[in-house]
Amino acid sequence: MKKYLLILLLLIVVAGCSDQTTAGKDFPSENIEIIAPASPGGGWDLTARSIQRILANNEIVEQPINVQNKPGGGGEVGWRYLERQNGHTLSVNSSLLLSNNLLGQSQLTYEEFTPIAILATEWIGVSVRKDSEIKTINDLTKQLKKDPKSLKVGVAPGLGNGDHLSFVQGLKEAGVDPTKVDFVVYDSGGEIVTALLGGHIDVVTTAVSEAKEQYKAGKVNILAVSSDKRIEGLEDVPTWKEQGIDMVFPHWRGIMGPPNMSENEIAYWDEAIGKMVQTEEWKKTLDNNEWNAFYKDSKESMKFLQEQNKVFEDLLKDSGLLQ
């Protein structure tokens, strides 16, 4: 009798282990949700819908994928929602996840979520009107070093974002005190380029894609880009580094999951997103949107976020926004 009980017990244990293994392999078992923590039409929304389309079109993910827009609080509303979900929900993120917390605008930190991938970057350019007497980034930094209030510098949509902090980093490397520079804040990159052309400001720091059309039309000069090498299609525009100022600054976007994801769930998304970034459709999406490939998997993303958080903390202090 004891022998039979022992055999029965072993069968139950084995069955339980088998069920756990099968359950692990069953992920995902629900519809997938991708959060764009902003209104339709912006960069976060475009990133989320690109991921949705490519994962579905290339049959990388079999379950239906829905994009949910949850705007508000510079990403806060969408990320708070993600906090309460499981591994079937992901959200687009960016450096605002870091700066919102560092500036005291949010209690959320990158450490509360599960990094899945860093996907792409936009490089940032510094531009002036074509008729400006400032012809190089060194002309600009020399003038600002001599008189920081002599030029109005446009930035959008607020101080402390990547466009602003990339310029702060460049100025700091060039020996200019960024806390004394006259920054003028606009609602969007399009608005600051219009203000530049209208003579309301003298300089803009914004995503290269925002100024590229006017540069091609001969209305603005892009003095420098924040990339480590010259950008395809803008081969005649030098980097900050080429002009003797040691600065590289990516304006990245990524995707993350909720807290406490299992290793199996992380591995699934690592494989799926890893396949996605290799597709021709993703590469075409990068080209069409003036994005650059900047893929990092989940482990690389965590290390990158740790490094970026330190960089942003230092730059926010340099800018005078953080004590």
PDB file of C-alpha atoms in Angstrom:
ATOM      1  CA  MET A   1       0.000   0.000   0.000  1.00  0.00           C
ATOM      2  CA  LYS A   2       2.799   2.359   0.954  1.00  0.00           C
ATOM      3  CA  LYS A   3       4.491   1.545  -2.347  1.00  0.00           C
ATOM      4  CA  TYR A   4       1.391   2.554  -4.315  1.00  0.00           C
ATOM      5  CA  LEU A   5       1.008   5.762  -2.296  1.00  0.00           C
ATOM      6  CA  LEU A   6       4.632   6.653  -3.018  1.00  0.00           C
ATOM      7  CA  ILE A   7       4.151   6.035  -6.751  1.00  0.00           C
ATOM      8  CA  LEU A   8       0.964   8.145  -6.723  1.00  0.00           C
ATOM      9  CA  LEU A   9       2.765  10.964  -4.944  1.00  0.00           C
ATOM     10  CA  LEU A  10       5.606  10.889  -7.479  1.00  0.00           C
ATOM     11  CA  LEU A  11       3.103  10.996 -10.349  1.00  0.00           C
ATOM     12  CA  ILE A  12       1.401  14.043  -8.822  1.00  0.00           C
ATOM     13  CA  VAL A  13       4.749  15.860  -8.409  1.00  0.00           C
ATOM     14  CA  VAL A  14       5.802  15.062 -11.974  1.00  0.00           C
ATOM     15  CA  ALA A  15       2.415  16.176 -13.304  1.00  0.00           C
ATOM     16  CA  GLY A  16       2.685  19.414 -11.348  1.00  0.00           C
ATOM     17  CA  CYS A  17       6.143  20.106 -12.752  1.00  0.00           C
ATOM     18  CA  SER A  18       4.902  19.288 -16.231  1.00  0.00           C
ATOM     19  CA  ASP A  19       1.979  21.702 -15.844  1.00  0.00           C
ATOM     20  CA  GLN A  20       4.341  24.482 -14.728  1.00  0.00           C
ATOM     21  CA  THR A  21       6.625  23.888 -17.685  1.00  0.00           C
ATOM     22  CA  THR A  22       3.699  23.892 -20.090  1.00  0.00           C
ATOM     23  CA  ALA A  23       2.280  27.060 -18.513  1.00  0.00           C
ATOM     24  CA  GLY A  24       5.633  28.760 -19.010  1.00  0.00           C
ATOM     25  CA  LYS A  25       5.689  27.794 -22.679  1.00  0.00           C
ATOM     26  CA  ASP A  26       2.123  28.973 -23.160  1.00  0.00           C
ATOM     27  CA  PHE A  27       3.100  32.650 -22.940  1.00  0.00           C
ATOM     28  CA  PRO A  28       1.627  34.736 -24.427  1.00  0.00           C
ATOM     29  CA  SER A  29      -1.881  33.463 -23.822  1.00  0.00           C
ATOM     30  CA  GLU A  30      -3.809  36.760 -24.027  1.00  0.00           C
ATOM     31  CA  ASN A  31      -4.123  39.678 -26.432  1.00  0.00           C
ATOM     32  CA  ILE A  32      -1.085  41.944 -26.458  1.00  0.00           C
ATOM     33  CA  GLU A  33      -1.416  45.609 -25.522  1.00  0.00           C
ATOM     34  CA  ILE A  34       1.130  48.277 -26.402  1.00  0.00           C
ATOM     35  CA  ILE A  35       0.774  51.573 -24.548  1.00  0.00           C
ATOM     36  CA  ALA A  36       1.535  54.857 -26.275  1.00  0.00           C
ATOM     37  CA  PRO A  37       1.629  57.209 -23.254  1.00  0.00           C
ATOM     38  CA  ALA A  38       0.571  60.202 -25.371  1.00  0.00           C
ATOM     39  CA  SER A  39      -2.100  61.319 -27.815  1.00  0.00           C
ATOM     40  CA  PRO A  40      -2.232  59.877 -31.362  1.00  0.00           C
ATOM     41  CA  GLY A  41       0.185  61.370 -33.867  1.00  0.00           C
ATOM     42  CA  GLY A  42       3.335  61.937 -31.830  1.00  0.00           C
ATOM     43  CA  GLY A  43       6.602  60.038 -31.650  1.00  0.00           C
ATOM     44  CA  TRP A  44       5.494  57.633 -28.921  1.00  0.00           C
ATOM     45  CA  ASP A  45       2.304  56.817 -30.818  1.00  0.00           C
ATOM     46  CA  LEU A  46       4.196  56.284 -34.061  1.00  0.00           C
ATOM     47  CA  THR A  47       6.667  53.976 -32.299  1.00  0.00           C
ATOM     48  CA  ALA A  48       3.890  51.898 -30.715  1.00  0.00           C
ATOM     49  CA  ARG A  49       1.955  51.525 -33.969  1.00  0.00           C
ATOM     50  CA  SER A  50       5.107  50.637 -35.896  1.00  0.00           C
ATOM     51  CA  ILE A  51       5.859  47.844 -33.412  1.00  0.00           C
ATOM     52  CA  GLN A  52       2.249  46.607 -33.607  1.00  0.00           C
ATOM     53  CA  ARG A  53       2.247  46.563 -37.405  1.00  0.00           C
ATOM     54  CA  ILE A  54       5.608  44.868 -37.882  1.00  0.00           C
ATOM     55  CA  LEU A  55       5.107  42.179 -35.227  1.00  0.00           C
ATOM     56  CA  ALA A  56       1.763  41.309 -36.831  1.00  0.00           C
ATOM     57  CA  ASN A  57       2.725  41.602 -40.499  1.00  0.00           C
ATOM     58  CA  ASN A  58       5.768  39.387 -40.044  1.00  0.00           C
ATOM     59  CA  GLU A  59       3.878  36.865 -37.869  1.00  0.00           C
ATOM     60  CA  ILE A  60       6.376  37.304 -35.058  1.00  0.00           C
ATOM     61  CA  VAL A  61       3.558  37.458 -32.518  1.00  0.00           C
ATOM     62  CA  GLU A  62       0.445  35.360 -33.175  1.00  0.00           C
ATOM     63  CA  GLN A  63      -1.884  36.988 -30.638  1.00  0.00           C
ATOM     64  CA  PRO A  64      -3.849  40.114 -31.624  1.00  0.00           C
ATOM     65  CA  ILE A  65      -1.976  43.322 -30.737  1.00  0.00           C
ATOM     66  CA  ASN A  66      -3.746  46.538 -29.771  1.00  0.00           C
ATOM     67  CA  VAL A  67      -2.296  50.004 -29.247  1.00  0.00           C
ATOM     68  CA  GLN A  68      -3.816  52.015 -26.405  1.00  0.00           C
ATOM     69  CA  ASN A  69      -3.209  55.772 -26.149  1.00  0.00           C
ATOM     70  CA  LYS A  70      -3.025  56.935 -22.543  1.00  0.00           C
ATOM     71  CA  PRO A  71      -1.863  60.560 -22.631  1.00  0.00           C
ATOM     72  CA  GLY A  72      -1.072  62.777 -19.680  1.00  0.00           C
ATOM     73  CA  GLY A  73       1.673  63.850 -17.319  1.00  0.00           C
ATOM     74  CA  GLY A  74       4.547  63.475 -19.780  1.00  0.00           C
ATOM     75  CA  GLY A  75       4.017  59.704 -19.877  1.00  0.00           C
ATOM     76  CA  GLU A  76       2.911  59.367 -16.246  1.00  0.00           C
ATOM     77  CA  VAL A  77      -0.665  58.236 -16.971  1.00  0.00           C
ATOM     78  CA  GLY A  78       0.398  55.479 -19.367  1.00  0.00           C
ATOM     79  CA  TRP A  79       3.230  54.263 -17.150  1.00  0.00           C
ATOM     80  CA  ARG A  80       1.011  54.177 -14.055  1.00  0.00           C
ATOM     81  CA  TYR A  81      -1.372  51.997 -16.045  1.00  0.00           C
ATOM     82  CA  LEU A  82       1.501  49.693 -17.077  1.00  0.00           C
ATOM     83  CA  GLU A  83       2.479  49.275 -13.420  1.00  0.00           C
ATOM     84  CA  ARG A  84      -0.733  47.310 -12.789  1.00  0.00           C
ATOM     85  CA  GLN A  85      -0.537  44.989 -15.836  1.00  0.00           C
ATOM     86  CA  ASN A  86       1.131  41.656 -16.625  1.00  0.00           C
ATOM     87  CA  GLY A  87       3.671  40.654 -19.268  1.00  0.00           C
ATOM     88  CA  HIS A  88       1.098  40.892 -22.055  1.00  0.00           C
ATOM     89  CA  THR A  89       1.268  44.706 -21.835  1.00  0.00           C
ATOM     90  CA  LEU A  90       4.252  46.809 -22.874  1.00  0.00           C
ATOM     91  CA  SER A  91       4.762  50.565 -23.117  1.00  0.00           C
ATOM     92  CA  VAL A  92       6.912  52.876 -25.181  1.00  0.00           C
ATOM     93  CA  ASN A  93       9.324  54.961 -23.114  1.00  0.00           C
ATOM     94  CA  SER A  94      12.013  57.609 -23.572  1.00  0.00           C
ATOM     95  CA  SER A  95      14.339  59.777 -21.508  1.00  0.00           C
ATOM     96  CA  LEU A  96      11.295  61.501 -19.961  1.00  0.00           C
ATOM     97  CA  LEU A  97      11.002  58.422 -17.734  1.00  0.00           C
ATOM     98  CA  LEU A  98      14.324  59.507 -16.234  1.00  0.00           C
ATOM     99  CA  SER A  99      14.005  63.291 -16.226  1.00  0.00           C
ATOM    100  CA  ASN A 100      10.438  63.343 -14.842  1.00  0.00           C
ATOM    101  CA  ASN A 101      11.671  61.523 -11.755  1.00  0.00           C
ATOM    102  CA  LEU A 102      14.904  63.471 -11.383  1.00  0.00           C
ATOM    103  CA  LEU A 103      13.014  66.769 -11.585  1.00  0.00           C
ATOM    104  CA  GLY A 104      10.522  65.650  -8.942  1.00  0.00           C
ATOM    105  CA  GLN A 105       7.628  65.597 -11.418  1.00  0.00           C
ATOM    106  CA  SER A 106       7.040  61.855 -10.935  1.00  0.00           C
ATOM    107  CA  GLN A 107       7.767  59.240  -8.305  1.00  0.00           C
ATOM    108  CA  LEU A 108       8.144  56.558 -10.988  1.00  0.00           C
ATOM    109  CA  THR A 109      11.661  55.411 -11.805  1.00  0.00           C
ATOM    110  CA  TYR A 110      13.024  53.210 -14.566  1.00  0.00           C
ATOM    111  CA  GLU A 111      13.882  50.616 -11.907  1.00  0.00           C
ATOM    112  CA  GLU A 112      10.183  49.956 -11.239  1.00  0.00           C
ATOM    113  CA  PHE A 113       9.677  48.524 -14.726  1.00  0.00           C
ATOM    114  CA  THR A 114      11.167  45.701 -16.777  1.00  0.00           C
ATOM    115  CA  PRO A 115      13.345  46.965 -19.626  1.00  0.00           C
ATOM    116  CA  ILE A 116      12.654  45.113 -22.864  1.00  0.00           C
ATOM    117  CA  ALA A 117      14.571  47.047 -25.507  1.00  0.00           C
ATOM    118  CA  ILE A 118      16.023  50.344 -26.614  1.00  0.00           C
ATOM    119  CA  LEU A 119      14.838  50.609 -30.203  1.00  0.00           C
ATOM    120  CA  ALA A 120      15.934  53.723 -32.034  1.00  0.00           C
ATOM    121  CA  THR A 121      17.338  57.197 -31.665  1.00  0.00           C
ATOM    122  CA  GLU A 122      16.826  60.566 -33.245  1.00  0.00           C
ATOM    123  CA  TRP A 123      19.901  62.743 -33.320  1.00  0.00           C
ATOM    124  CA  ILE A 124      19.635  66.376 -32.272  1.00  0.00           C
ATOM    125  CA  GLY A 125      20.799  69.350 -34.317  1.00  0.00           C
ATOM    126  CA  VAL A 126      21.616  72.973 -33.528  1.00  0.00           C
ATOM    127  CA  SER A 127      20.373  75.321 -36.241  1.00  0.00           C
ATOM    128  CA  VAL A 128      20.454  79.022 -37.152  1.00  0.00           C
ATOM    129  CA  ARG A 129      18.946  81.033 -40.002  1.00  0.00           C
ATOM    130  CA  LYS A 130      20.840  80.931 -43.275  1.00  0.00           C
ATOM    131  CA  ASP A 131      21.690  84.649 -43.028  1.00  0.00           C
ATOM    132  CA  SER A 132      23.055  84.366 -39.476  1.00  0.00           C
ATOM    133  CA  GLU A 133      26.584  85.625 -38.835  1.00  0.00           C
ATOM    134  CA  ILE A 134      27.132  82.408 -36.857  1.00  0.00           C
ATOM    135  CA  LYS A 135      28.515  79.849 -39.297  1.00  0.00           C
ATOM    136  CA  THR A 136      29.907  77.094 -37.037  1.00  0.00           C
ATOM    137  CA  ILE A 137      29.225  75.612 -33.621  1.00  0.00           C
ATOM    138  CA  ASN A 138      32.470  77.197 -32.444  1.00  0.00           C
ATOM    139  CA  ASP A 139      31.208  80.640 -33.536  1.00  0.00           C
ATOM    140  CA  LEU A 140      28.143  79.965 -31.408  1.00  0.00           C
ATOM    141  CA  THR A 141      29.957  78.793 -28.287  1.00  0.00           C
ATOM    142  CA  LYS A 142      32.458  81.672 -28.481  1.00  0.00           C
ATOM    143  CA  GLN A 143      29.640  84.219 -28.600  1.00  0.00           C
ATOM    144  CA  LEU A 144      27.770  82.570 -25.737  1.00  0.00           C
ATOM    145  CA  LYS A 145      30.950  82.385 -23.687  1.00  0.00           C
ATOM    146  CA  LYS A 146      31.491  86.111 -24.246  1.00  0.00           C
ATOM    147  CA  ASP A 147      27.831  87.072 -23.656  1.00  0.00           C
ATOM    148  CA  PRO A 148      25.423  84.243 -22.713  1.00  0.00           C
ATOM    149  CA  LYS A 149      22.391  86.527 -23.042  1.00  0.00           C
ATOM    150  CA  SER A 150      23.241  87.746 -26.546  1.00  0.00           C
ATOM    151  CA  LEU A 151      21.273  84.979 -28.286  1.00  0.00           C
ATOM    152  CA  LYS A 152      17.796  83.541 -27.768  1.00  0.00           C
ATOM    153  CA  VAL A 153      17.835  79.733 -27.968  1.00  0.00           C
ATOM    154  CA  GLY A 154      14.556  77.928 -28.754  1.00  0.00           C
ATOM    155  CA  VAL A 155      13.693  74.559 -27.213  1.00  0.00           C
ATOM    156  CA  ALA A 156      10.496  72.452 -27.071  1.00  0.00           C
ATOM    157  CA  PRO A 157       8.400  71.274 -25.355  1.00  0.00           C
ATOM    158  CA  GLY A 158      10.178  72.129 -22.105  1.00  0.00           C
ATOM    159  CA  LEU A 159      13.464  72.506 -20.273  1.00  0.00           C
ATOM    160  CA  GLY A 160      15.011  69.264 -19.066  1.00  0.00           C
ATOM    161  CA  ASN A 161      14.199  67.218 -22.177  1.00  0.00           C
ATOM    162  CA  GLY A 162      16.757  65.666 -24.525  1.00  0.00           C
ATOM    163  CA  ASP A 163      16.848  68.593 -26.956  1.00  0.00           C
ATOM    164  CA  HIS A 164      17.653  70.976 -24.121  1.00  0.00           C
ATOM    165  CA  LEU A 165      20.114  68.735 -22.276  1.00  0.00           C
ATOM    166  CA  SER A 166      22.095  67.826 -25.406  1.00  0.00           C
ATOM    167  CA  PHE A 167      22.728  71.547 -25.899  1.00  0.00           C
ATOM    168  CA  VAL A 168      23.607  71.925 -22.207  1.00  0.00           C
ATOM    169  CA  GLN A 169      26.151  69.116 -22.550  1.00  0.00           C
ATOM    170  CA  GLY A 170      27.706  70.700 -25.634  1.00  0.00           C
ATOM    171  CA  LEU A 171      27.936  74.111 -23.982  1.00  0.00           C
ATOM    172  CA  LYS A 172      29.450  72.631 -20.838  1.00  0.00           C
ATOM    173  CA  GLU A 173      32.106  70.794 -22.864  1.00  0.00           C
ATOM    174  CA  ALA A 174      32.871  74.078 -24.672  1.00  0.00           C
ATOM    175  CA  GLY A 175      33.307  75.992 -21.419  1.00  0.00           C
ATOM    176  CA  VAL A 176      30.008  77.919 -21.527  1.00  0.00           C
ATOM    177  CA  ASP A 177      27.834  78.268 -18.405  1.00  0.00           C
ATOM    178  CA  PRO A 178      24.439  76.928 -19.596  1.00  0.00           C
ATOM    179  CA  THR A 179      22.586  78.402 -16.597  1.00  0.00           C
ATOM    180  CA  LYS A 180      23.153  81.904 -18.014  1.00  0.00           C
ATOM    181  CA  VAL A 181      21.889  81.200 -21.548  1.00  0.00           C
ATOM    182  CA  ASP A 182      18.536  82.704 -22.598  1.00  0.00           C
ATOM    183  CA  PHE A 183      16.326  79.689 -23.441  1.00  0.00           C
ATOM    184  CA  VAL A 184      12.870  80.299 -24.919  1.00  0.00           C
ATOM    185  CA  VAL A 185      10.373  77.433 -24.591  1.00  0.00           C
ATOM    186  CA  TYR A 186       7.844  76.528 -27.328  1.00  0.00           C
ATOM    187  CA  ASP A 187       5.242  73.781 -27.532  1.00  0.00           C
ATOM    188  CA  SER A 188       6.751  71.804 -30.412  1.00  0.00           C
ATOM    189  CA  GLY A 189       9.776  71.425 -32.652  1.00  0.00           C
ATOM    190  CA  GLY A 190       7.750  72.754 -35.567  1.00  0.00           C
ATOM    191  CA  GLU A 191       6.957  75.928 -33.642  1.00  0.00           C
ATOM    192  CA  ILE A 192      10.556  76.702 -32.792  1.00  0.00           C
ATOM    193  CA  VAL A 193      11.685  76.307 -36.423  1.00  0.00           C
ATOM    194  CA  THR A 194       8.908  78.712 -37.461  1.00  0.00           C
ATOM    195  CA  ALA A 195      10.037  81.122 -34.720  1.00  0.00           C
ATOM    196  CA  LEU A 196      13.617  80.853 -35.971  1.00  0.00           C
ATOM    197  CA  LEU A 197      12.617  81.645 -39.548  1.00  0.00           C
ATOM    198  CA  GLY A 198      10.511  84.575 -38.282  1.00  0.00           C
ATOM    199  CA  GLY A 199      13.456  86.089 -36.426  1.00  0.00           C
ATOM    200  CA  HIS A 200      11.925  85.655 -32.965  1.00  0.00           C
ATOM    201  CA  ILE A 201      14.836  83.506 -31.788  1.00  0.00           C
ATOM    202  CA  ASP A 202      18.422  83.099 -32.982  1.00  0.00           C
ATOM    203  CA  VAL A 203      19.179  79.413 -32.438  1.00  0.00           C
ATOM    204  CA  VAL A 204      17.182  76.190 -32.108  1.00  0.00           C
ATOM    205  CA  THR A 205      18.094  72.837 -30.604  1.00  0.00           C
ATOM    206  CA  THR A 206      15.746  70.142 -31.852  1.00  0.00           C
ATOM    207  CA  ALA A 207      15.536  66.744 -33.557  1.00  0.00           C
ATOM    208  CA  VAL A 208      17.336  66.826 -36.903  1.00  0.00           C
ATOM    209  CA  SER A 209      14.124  65.748 -38.630  1.00  0.00           C
ATOM    210  CA  GLU A 210      12.430  68.979 -37.487  1.00  0.00           C
ATOM    211  CA  ALA A 211      14.989  71.179 -39.256  1.00  0.00           C
ATOM    212  CA  LYS A 212      15.974  68.977 -42.196  1.00  0.00           C
ATOM    213  CA  GLU A 213      13.304  70.244 -44.606  1.00  0.00           C
ATOM    214  CA  GLN A 214      14.227  73.893 -44.055  1.00  0.00           C
ATOM    215  CA  TYR A 215      17.904  73.001 -44.303  1.00  0.00           C
ATOM    216  CA  LYS A 216      17.328  71.300 -47.665  1.00  0.00           C
ATOM    217  CA  ALA A 217      15.373  74.397 -48.768  1.00  0.00           C
ATOM    218  CA  GLY A 218      18.348  76.597 -47.935  1.00  0.00           C
ATOM    219  CA  LYS A 219      16.597  78.526 -45.164  1.00  0.00           C
ATOM    220  CA  VAL A 220      18.598  77.294 -42.158  1.00  0.00           C
ATOM    221  CA  ASN A 221      22.085  76.052 -41.410  1.00  0.00           C
ATOM    222  CA  ILE A 222      22.524  73.053 -39.136  1.00  0.00           C
ATOM    223  CA  LEU A 223      25.724  73.838 -37.250  1.00  0.00           C
ATOM    224  CA  ALA A 224      26.228  70.463 -35.561  1.00  0.00           C
ATOM    225  CA  VAL A 225      24.545  67.152 -34.894  1.00  0.00           C
ATOM    226  CA  SER A 226      24.758  65.119 -31.685  1.00  0.00           C
ATOM    227  CA  SER A 227      25.639  61.817 -33.408  1.00  0.00           C
ATOM    228  CA  ASP A 228      28.997  60.036 -33.275  1.00  0.00           C
ATOM    229  CA  LYS A 229      29.359  60.265 -37.056  1.00  0.00           C
ATOM    230  CA  ARG A 230      27.767  62.229 -39.881  1.00  0.00           C
ATOM    231  CA  ILE A 231      24.155  61.416 -40.670  1.00  0.00           C
ATOM    232  CA  GLU A 232      23.172  59.798 -43.960  1.00  0.00           C
ATOM    233  CA  GLY A 233      21.508  62.438 -46.125  1.00  0.00           C
ATOM    234  CA  LEU A 234      23.231  65.226 -44.201  1.00  0.00           C
ATOM    235  CA  GLU A 235      26.823  64.306 -44.978  1.00  0.00           C
ATOM    236  CA  ASP A 236      27.894  67.946 -45.162  1.00  0.00           C
ATOM    237  CA  VAL A 237      26.775  68.681 -41.577  1.00  0.00           C
ATOM    238  CA  PRO A 238      29.563  68.065 -39.034  1.00  0.00           C
ATOM    239  CA  THR A 239      29.172  66.521 -35.584  1.00  0.00           C
ATOM    240  CA  TRP A 240      30.021  68.330 -32.371  1.00  0.00           C
ATOM    241  CA  LYS A 241      33.009  65.982 -31.976  1.00  0.00           C
ATOM    242  CA  GLU A 242      34.429  66.879 -35.376  1.00  0.00           C
ATOM    243  CA  GLN A 243      34.490  70.503 -34.267  1.00  0.00           C
ATOM    244  CA  GLY A 244      36.497  69.762 -31.145  1.00  0.00           C
ATOM    245  CA  ILE A 245      33.646  69.451 -28.638  1.00  0.00           C
ATOM    246  CA  ASP A 246      33.475  65.949 -27.135  1.00  0.00           C
ATOM    247  CA  MET A 247      29.717  65.348 -27.097  1.00  0.00           C
ATOM    248  CA  VAL A 248      27.478  62.536 -28.356  1.00  0.00           C
ATOM    249  CA  PHE A 249      23.830  62.556 -27.284  1.00  0.00           C
ATOM    250  CA  PRO A 250      21.173  60.071 -28.459  1.00  0.00           C
ATOM    251  CA  HIS A 251      17.484  61.011 -28.205  1.00  0.00           C
ATOM    252  CA  TRP A 252      16.265  57.429 -27.778  1.00  0.00           C
ATOM    253  CA  ARG A 253      12.976  55.574 -27.543  1.00  0.00           C
ATOM    254  CA  GLY A 254      12.468  52.117 -26.109  1.00  0.00           C
ATOM    255  CA  ILE A 255       9.893  49.709 -24.809  1.00  0.00           C
ATOM    256  CA  MET A 256       9.392  48.273 -21.331  1.00  0.00           C
ATOM    257  CA  GLY A 257       7.132  45.910 -19.447  1.00  0.00           C
ATOM    258  CA  PRO A 258       5.489  45.971 -16.018  1.00  0.00           C
ATOM    259  CA  PRO A 259       7.294  45.071 -12.802  1.00  0.00           C
ATOM    260  CA  ASN A 260       7.998  41.463 -11.839  1.00  0.00           C
ATOM    261  CA  MET A 261       7.964  39.886 -15.284  1.00  0.00           C
ATOM    262  CA  SER A 262       9.146  36.285 -15.343  1.00  0.00           C
ATOM    263  CA  GLU A 263      12.360  35.212 -17.051  1.00  0.00           C
ATOM    264  CA  ASN A 264      10.260  33.324 -19.579  1.00  0.00           C
ATOM    265  CA  GLU A 265       8.261  36.449 -20.458  1.00  0.00           C
ATOM    266  CA  ILE A 266      11.396  38.554 -20.805  1.00  0.00           C
ATOM    267  CA  ALA A 267      13.005  35.883 -22.995  1.00  0.00           C
ATOM    268  CA  TYR A 268       9.909  35.785 -25.205  1.00  0.00           C
ATOM    269  CA  TRP A 269       9.966  39.562 -25.787  1.00  0.00           C
ATOM    270  CA  ASP A 270      13.745  39.573 -26.265  1.00  0.00           C
ATOM    271  CA  GLU A 271      13.318  37.057 -29.082  1.00  0.00           C
ATOM    272  CA  ALA A 272      10.287  38.804 -30.615  1.00  0.00           C
ATOM    273  CA  ILE A 273      11.733  42.324 -30.592  1.00  0.00           C
ATOM    274  CA  GLY A 274      15.116  40.972 -31.699  1.00  0.00           C
ATOM    275  CA  LYS A 275      13.426  39.469 -34.773  1.00  0.00           C
ATOM    276  CA  MET A 276      11.428  42.657 -35.390  1.00  0.00           C
ATOM    277  CA  VAL A 277      14.462  44.945 -35.638  1.00  0.00           C
ATOM    278  CA  GLN A 278      15.971  42.640 -38.270  1.00  0.00           C
ATOM    279  CA  THR A 279      13.006  42.937 -40.633  1.00  0.00           C
ATOM    280  CA  GLU A 280      13.142  45.067 -43.766  1.00  0.00           C
ATOM    281  CA  GLU A 281       9.896  46.687 -42.646  1.00  0.00           C
ATOM    282  CA  TRP A 282      11.530  47.976 -39.442  1.00  0.00           C
ATOM    283  CA  LYS A 283      14.565  49.245 -41.340  1.00  0.00           C
ATOM    284  CA  LYS A 284      12.249  51.076 -43.752  1.00  0.00           C
ATOM    285  CA  THR A 285      10.356  52.555 -40.786  1.00  0.00           C
ATOM    286  CA  LEU A 286      13.623  53.918 -39.414  1.00  0.00           C
ATOM    287  CA  ASP A 287      14.471  55.523 -42.751  1.00  0.00           C
ATOM    288  CA  ASN A 288      11.012  56.984 -43.298  1.00  0.00           C
ATOM    289  CA  ASN A 289      10.974  58.663 -39.882  1.00  0.00           C
ATOM    290  CA  GLU A 290      14.579  59.882 -39.795  1.00  0.00           C
ATOM    291  CA  TRP A 291      15.304  57.443 -36.951  1.00  0.00           C
ATOM    292  CA  ASN A 292      18.576  55.610 -36.493  1.00  0.00           C
ATOM    293  CA  ALA A 293      19.009  51.979 -35.432  1.00  0.00           C
ATOM    294  CA  PHE A 294      19.935  51.833 -31.743  1.00  0.00           C
ATOM    295  CA  TYR A 295      18.796  48.368 -30.643  1.00  0.00           C
ATOM    296  CA  LYS A 296      19.692  47.015 -27.223  1.00  0.00           C
ATOM    297  CA  ASP A 297      18.153  43.894 -25.697  1.00  0.00           C
ATOM    298  CA  SER A 298      16.722  43.664 -22.168  1.00  0.00           C
ATOM    299  CA  LYS A 299      20.052  43.225 -20.341  1.00  0.00           C
ATOM    300  CA  GLU A 300      21.784  45.885 -22.413  1.00  0.00           C
ATOM    301  CA  SER A 301      18.806  48.197 -21.893  1.00  0.00           C
ATOM    302  CA  MET A 302      19.044  47.989 -18.100  1.00  0.00           C
ATOM    303  CA  LYS A 303      22.737  48.905 -18.201  1.00  0.00           C
ATOM    304  CA  PHE A 304      22.004  51.716 -20.676  1.00  0.00           C
ATOM    305  CA  LEU A 305      19.218  53.134 -18.477  1.00  0.00           C
ATOM    306  CA  GLN A 306      21.503  53.115 -15.444  1.00  0.00           C
ATOM    307  CA  GLU A 307      24.147  55.024 -17.407  1.00  0.00           C
ATOM    308  CA  GLN A 308      21.608  57.461 -18.873  1.00  0.00           C
ATOM    309  CA  ASN A 309      20.081  58.187 -15.478  1.00  0.00           C
ATOM    310  CA  LYS A 310      23.501  59.304 -14.216  1.00  0.00           C
ATOM    311  CA  VAL A 311      24.115  61.391 -17.354  1.00  0.00           C
ATOM    312  CA  PHE A 312      20.730  63.106 -17.022  1.00  0.00           C
ATOM    313  CA  GLU A 313      21.223  63.773 -13.325  1.00  0.00           C
ATOM    314  CA  ASP A 314      24.555  65.472 -14.026  1.00  0.00           C
ATOM    315  CA  LEU A 315      23.184  67.483 -16.961  1.00  0.00           C
ATOM    316  CA  LEU A 316      20.136  68.641 -15.015  1.00  0.00           C
ATOM    317  CA  LYS A 317      22.504  69.919 -12.331  1.00  0.00           C
ATOM    318  CA  ASP A 318      24.627  71.636 -14.994  1.00  0.00           C
ATOM    319  CA  SER A 319      21.486  73.261 -16.424  1.00  0.00           C
ATOM    320  CA  GLY A 320      20.502  74.686 -13.044  1.00  0.00           C
ATOM    321  CA  LEU A 321      17.219  72.739 -12.979  1.00  0.00           C
ATOM    322  CA  LEU A 322      18.424  70.357 -10.264  1.00  0.00           C
ATOM    323  CA  GLN A 323      20.341  71.293  -7.149  1.00  0.00           C
TER     324      GLN A 323
END
